[in-house]
Coordinates of C-alpha atoms and ligand atoms in Angstrom, one line a residue:
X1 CA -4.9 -1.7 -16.7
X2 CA -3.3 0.2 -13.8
X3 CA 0.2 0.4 -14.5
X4 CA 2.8 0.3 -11.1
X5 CA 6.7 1.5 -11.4
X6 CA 8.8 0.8 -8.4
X7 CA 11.9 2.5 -8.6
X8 CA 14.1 0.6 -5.9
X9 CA 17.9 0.0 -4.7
X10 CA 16.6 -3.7 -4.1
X11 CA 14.6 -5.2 -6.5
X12 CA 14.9 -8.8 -5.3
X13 CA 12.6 -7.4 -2.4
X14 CA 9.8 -7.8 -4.2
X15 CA 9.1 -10.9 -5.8
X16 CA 8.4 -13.0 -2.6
X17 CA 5.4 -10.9 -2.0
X18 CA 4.2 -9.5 -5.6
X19 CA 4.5 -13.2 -7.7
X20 CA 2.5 -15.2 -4.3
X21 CA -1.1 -15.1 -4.0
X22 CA -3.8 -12.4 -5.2
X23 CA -1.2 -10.0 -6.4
X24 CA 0.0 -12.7 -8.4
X25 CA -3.0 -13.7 -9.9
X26 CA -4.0 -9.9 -10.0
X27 CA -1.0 -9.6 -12.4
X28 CA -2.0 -12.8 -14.7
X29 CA -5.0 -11.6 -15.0
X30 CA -3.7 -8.0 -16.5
X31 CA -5.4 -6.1 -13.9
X32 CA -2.2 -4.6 -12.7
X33 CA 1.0 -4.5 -14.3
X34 CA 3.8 -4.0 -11.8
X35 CA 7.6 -3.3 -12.7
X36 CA 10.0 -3.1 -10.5
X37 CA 13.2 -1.2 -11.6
X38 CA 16.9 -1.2 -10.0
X39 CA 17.6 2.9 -9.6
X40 CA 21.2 2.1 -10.5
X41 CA 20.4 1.2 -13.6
X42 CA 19.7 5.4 -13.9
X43 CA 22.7 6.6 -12.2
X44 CA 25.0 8.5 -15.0
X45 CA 28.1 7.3 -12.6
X46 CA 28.7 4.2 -14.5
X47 CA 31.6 3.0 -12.5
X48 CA 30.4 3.0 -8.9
X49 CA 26.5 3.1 -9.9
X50 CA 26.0 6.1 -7.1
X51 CA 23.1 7.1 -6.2
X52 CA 23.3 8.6 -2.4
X53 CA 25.8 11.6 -1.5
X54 CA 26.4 14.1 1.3
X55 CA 23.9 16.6 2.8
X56 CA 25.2 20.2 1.8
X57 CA 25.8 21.6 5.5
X58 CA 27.9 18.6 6.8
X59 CA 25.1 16.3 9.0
X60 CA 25.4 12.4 9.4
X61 CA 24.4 9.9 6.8
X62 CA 23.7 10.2 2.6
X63 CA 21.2 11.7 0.9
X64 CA 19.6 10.1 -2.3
X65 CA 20.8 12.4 -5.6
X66 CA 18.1 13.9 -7.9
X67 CA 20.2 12.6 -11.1
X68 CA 19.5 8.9 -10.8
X69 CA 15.8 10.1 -9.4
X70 CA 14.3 12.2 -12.5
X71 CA 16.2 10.0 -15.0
X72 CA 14.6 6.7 -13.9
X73 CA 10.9 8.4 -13.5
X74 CA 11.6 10.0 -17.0
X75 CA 12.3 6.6 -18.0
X76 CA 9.7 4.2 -16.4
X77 CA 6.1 7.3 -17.2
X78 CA 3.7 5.2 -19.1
X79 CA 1.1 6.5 -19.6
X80 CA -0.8 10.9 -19.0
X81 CA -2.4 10.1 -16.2
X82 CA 0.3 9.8 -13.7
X83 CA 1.2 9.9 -9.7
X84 CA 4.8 9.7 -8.4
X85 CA 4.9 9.1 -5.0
X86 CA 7.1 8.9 -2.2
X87 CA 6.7 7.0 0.9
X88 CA 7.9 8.9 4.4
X89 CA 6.7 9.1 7.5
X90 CA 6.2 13.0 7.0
X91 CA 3.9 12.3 3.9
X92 CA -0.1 12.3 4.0
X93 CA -1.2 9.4 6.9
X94 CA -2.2 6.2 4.5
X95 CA -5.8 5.1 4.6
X96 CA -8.8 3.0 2.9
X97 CA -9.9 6.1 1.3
X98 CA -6.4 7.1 0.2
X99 CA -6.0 3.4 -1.8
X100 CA -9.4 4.4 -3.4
X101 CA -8.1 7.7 -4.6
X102 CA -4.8 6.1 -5.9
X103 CA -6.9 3.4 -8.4
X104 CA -8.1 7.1 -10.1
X105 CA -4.7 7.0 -11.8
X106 CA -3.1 5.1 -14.6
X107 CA 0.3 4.9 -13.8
X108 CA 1.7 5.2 -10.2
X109 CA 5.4 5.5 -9.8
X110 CA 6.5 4.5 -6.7
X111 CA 10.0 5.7 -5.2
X112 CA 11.0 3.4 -2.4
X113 CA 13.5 5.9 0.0
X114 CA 16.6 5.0 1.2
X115 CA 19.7 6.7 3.5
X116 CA 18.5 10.0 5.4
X117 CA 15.9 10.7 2.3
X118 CA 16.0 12.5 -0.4
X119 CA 17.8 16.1 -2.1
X120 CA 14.6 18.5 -1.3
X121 CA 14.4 19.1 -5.5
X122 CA 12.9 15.6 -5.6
X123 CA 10.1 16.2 -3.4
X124 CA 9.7 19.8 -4.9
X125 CA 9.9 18.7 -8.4
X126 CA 9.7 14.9 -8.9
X127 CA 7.1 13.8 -6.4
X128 CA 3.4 14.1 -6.7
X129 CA 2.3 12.6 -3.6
X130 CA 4.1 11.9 -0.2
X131 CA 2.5 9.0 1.7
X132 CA 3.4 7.8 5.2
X133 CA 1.9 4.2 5.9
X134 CA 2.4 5.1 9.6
X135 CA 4.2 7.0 12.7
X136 CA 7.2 4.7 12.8
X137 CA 10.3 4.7 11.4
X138 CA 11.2 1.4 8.7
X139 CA 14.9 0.9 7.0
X140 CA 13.9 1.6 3.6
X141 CA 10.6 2.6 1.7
X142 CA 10.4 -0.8 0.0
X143 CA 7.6 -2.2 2.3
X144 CA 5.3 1.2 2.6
X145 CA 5.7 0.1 -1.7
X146 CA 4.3 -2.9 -1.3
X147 CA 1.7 -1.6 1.2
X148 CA 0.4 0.0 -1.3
X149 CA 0.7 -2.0 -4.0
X150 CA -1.5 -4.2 -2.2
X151 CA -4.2 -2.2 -0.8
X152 CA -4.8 -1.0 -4.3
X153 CA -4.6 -3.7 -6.4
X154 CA -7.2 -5.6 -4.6
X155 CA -9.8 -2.5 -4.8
X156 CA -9.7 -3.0 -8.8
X157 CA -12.8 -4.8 -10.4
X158 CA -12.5 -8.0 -10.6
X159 CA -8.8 -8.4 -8.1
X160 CA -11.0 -10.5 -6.0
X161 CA -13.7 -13.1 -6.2
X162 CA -17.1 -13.7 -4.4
X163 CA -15.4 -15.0 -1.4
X164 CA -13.3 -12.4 -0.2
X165 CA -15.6 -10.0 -1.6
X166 CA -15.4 -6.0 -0.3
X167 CA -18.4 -5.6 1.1
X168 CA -18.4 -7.3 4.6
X169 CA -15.2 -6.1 5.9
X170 CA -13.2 -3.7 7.8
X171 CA -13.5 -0.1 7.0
X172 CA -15.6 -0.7 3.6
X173 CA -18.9 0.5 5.9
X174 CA -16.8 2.7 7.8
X175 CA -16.4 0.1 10.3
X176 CA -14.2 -2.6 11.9
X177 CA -15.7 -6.3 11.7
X178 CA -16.9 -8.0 14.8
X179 CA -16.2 -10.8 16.3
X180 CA -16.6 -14.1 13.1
X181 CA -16.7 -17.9 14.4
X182 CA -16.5 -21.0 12.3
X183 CA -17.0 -24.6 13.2
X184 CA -17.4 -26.5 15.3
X185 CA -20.4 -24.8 16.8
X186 CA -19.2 -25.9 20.2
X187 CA -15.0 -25.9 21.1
X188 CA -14.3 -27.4 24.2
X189 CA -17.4 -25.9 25.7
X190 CA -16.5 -22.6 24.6
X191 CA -20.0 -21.7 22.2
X192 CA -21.0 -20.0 19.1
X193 CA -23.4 -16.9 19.8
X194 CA -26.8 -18.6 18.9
X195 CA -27.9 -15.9 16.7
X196 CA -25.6 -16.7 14.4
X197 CA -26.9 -20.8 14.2
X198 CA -30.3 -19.3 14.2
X199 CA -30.9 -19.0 10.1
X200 CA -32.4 -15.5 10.6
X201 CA -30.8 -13.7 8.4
X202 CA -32.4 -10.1 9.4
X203 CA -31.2 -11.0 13.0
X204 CA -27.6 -12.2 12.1
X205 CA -27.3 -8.8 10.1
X206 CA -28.6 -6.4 12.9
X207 CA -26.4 -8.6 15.6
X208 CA -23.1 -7.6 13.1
X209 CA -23.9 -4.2 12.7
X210 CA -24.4 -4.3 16.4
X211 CA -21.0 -5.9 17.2
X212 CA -19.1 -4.0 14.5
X213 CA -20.2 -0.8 16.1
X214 CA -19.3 -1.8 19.3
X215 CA -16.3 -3.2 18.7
X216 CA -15.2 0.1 16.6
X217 CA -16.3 2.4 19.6
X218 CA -13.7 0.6 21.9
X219 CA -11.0 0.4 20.1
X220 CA -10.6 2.4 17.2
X221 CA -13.5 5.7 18.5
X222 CA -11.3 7.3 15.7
X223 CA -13.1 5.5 12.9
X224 CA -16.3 6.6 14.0
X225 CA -15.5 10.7 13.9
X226 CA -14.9 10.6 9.4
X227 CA -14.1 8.8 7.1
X228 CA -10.8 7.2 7.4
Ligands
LIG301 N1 10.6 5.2 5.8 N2 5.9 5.5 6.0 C1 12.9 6.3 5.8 C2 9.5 5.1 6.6 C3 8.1 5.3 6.0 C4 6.9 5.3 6.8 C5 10.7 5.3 4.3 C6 11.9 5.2 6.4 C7 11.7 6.3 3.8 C8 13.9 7.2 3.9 N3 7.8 5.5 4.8 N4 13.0 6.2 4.4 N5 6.8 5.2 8.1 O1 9.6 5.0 7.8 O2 6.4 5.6 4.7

């Protein structure tokens, strides 16, 4: 079973989105087990539980401090096969193919970022892999976390069921989906593409791949250059 760490300055974050849903039943049904762990429970400053100081050099804001850092990986490491990672948006650019990668280990360690970032000995000697989940800027590295969390989970056997099953969707054929309707066949006189009422399946298949490539060409050309 994969094993997740999240090493966090705000742990009640989390459970609105990790106990709801398929992560929720991801983790009853021991395909994942995620912790989430309050990094002040590492600092060695046990009367002010620090864990951000001053850049050497003067500068605005706090860095994070490697003590609490190292100490609460040290602590949390479950198992050999391990990845520490840490989300900025100067790490490697998040993708489909990157979650893939990440469900290789058995124990990531996530360190959610906080303040100006972190004392350079950290990313040097602490972090494996440095993830950006895209070219913005967020207040905190708890959400890339969950991000993550979530595109991996659901890529490990048995995560999901038939229905929302991997293989027609986004970016699994390299692809984005094309346009999907439901019923009624006919809203307010705006219709269904009659291909897909047709019961050809052969048709209905070559029409997708059709639309999906089309669709992918306009907006995301990207996609279409490697795999993303
Ligand atoms: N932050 N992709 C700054 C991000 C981010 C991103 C996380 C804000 C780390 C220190 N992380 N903290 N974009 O914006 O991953």
């Amino acid at each position: 079973m994969l094993r997740v760490d999240i090493i966090t300055i705000f742990p009640d974050m989390f459970g609105p989105v990790l106990n709801e849903s398929i992560l929720k039943r991801a983790q009853e049904k021991k395909k994942v087990d995620i912790r989430i762990h309050d990094l002040r429970d590492y600092t060695d400053d046990k009367k002010h539980r620090k864990v951000d100081d001053r850049p050497f050099g003067g500068g605005p804001g706090m860095l994070m401090m490697p003590q609490p850092l190292f100490d609460a990986v040290k602590a949390v490491k479950a198992r050999r096969k391990v990845k520490v990672i840490y989300t900025s948006p100067a790490g490697k650019p998040f993708t489909q193919f990157y979650a893939k990668t990440l469900t290789k280990a058995q124990n990531l360690i996530i360190i959610c970022g906080h303040y100006e970032g972190i004392d350079e000995r950290v990313r040097e000697h602490l972090v494996d892999e440095e993830i950006s989940v895209g070219d913005y800027v967020l207040t905190g590295g708890e959400l890339p976390a969950m991000l993550i969390v979530d595109a991996v989970t659901r890529l490990i056997p048995g995560v999901l069921g038939k229905e929302e099953s991997l293989i027609h969707e986004s970016f699994e054929g390299g692809l984005l989906e094309g346009p999907q309707y439901t019923r009624p066949a006919d809203f307010r006189g705006k219709k269904v593409p009659d291909v897909l009422l047709s019961g050809n399946h052969k048709s209905i298949e070559k029409w997708r791949h059709e639309k999906a490539l089309a669709m992918t060409k306009k907006v995301r050309p990207d996609l279409l250059k490697k795999g993303v």
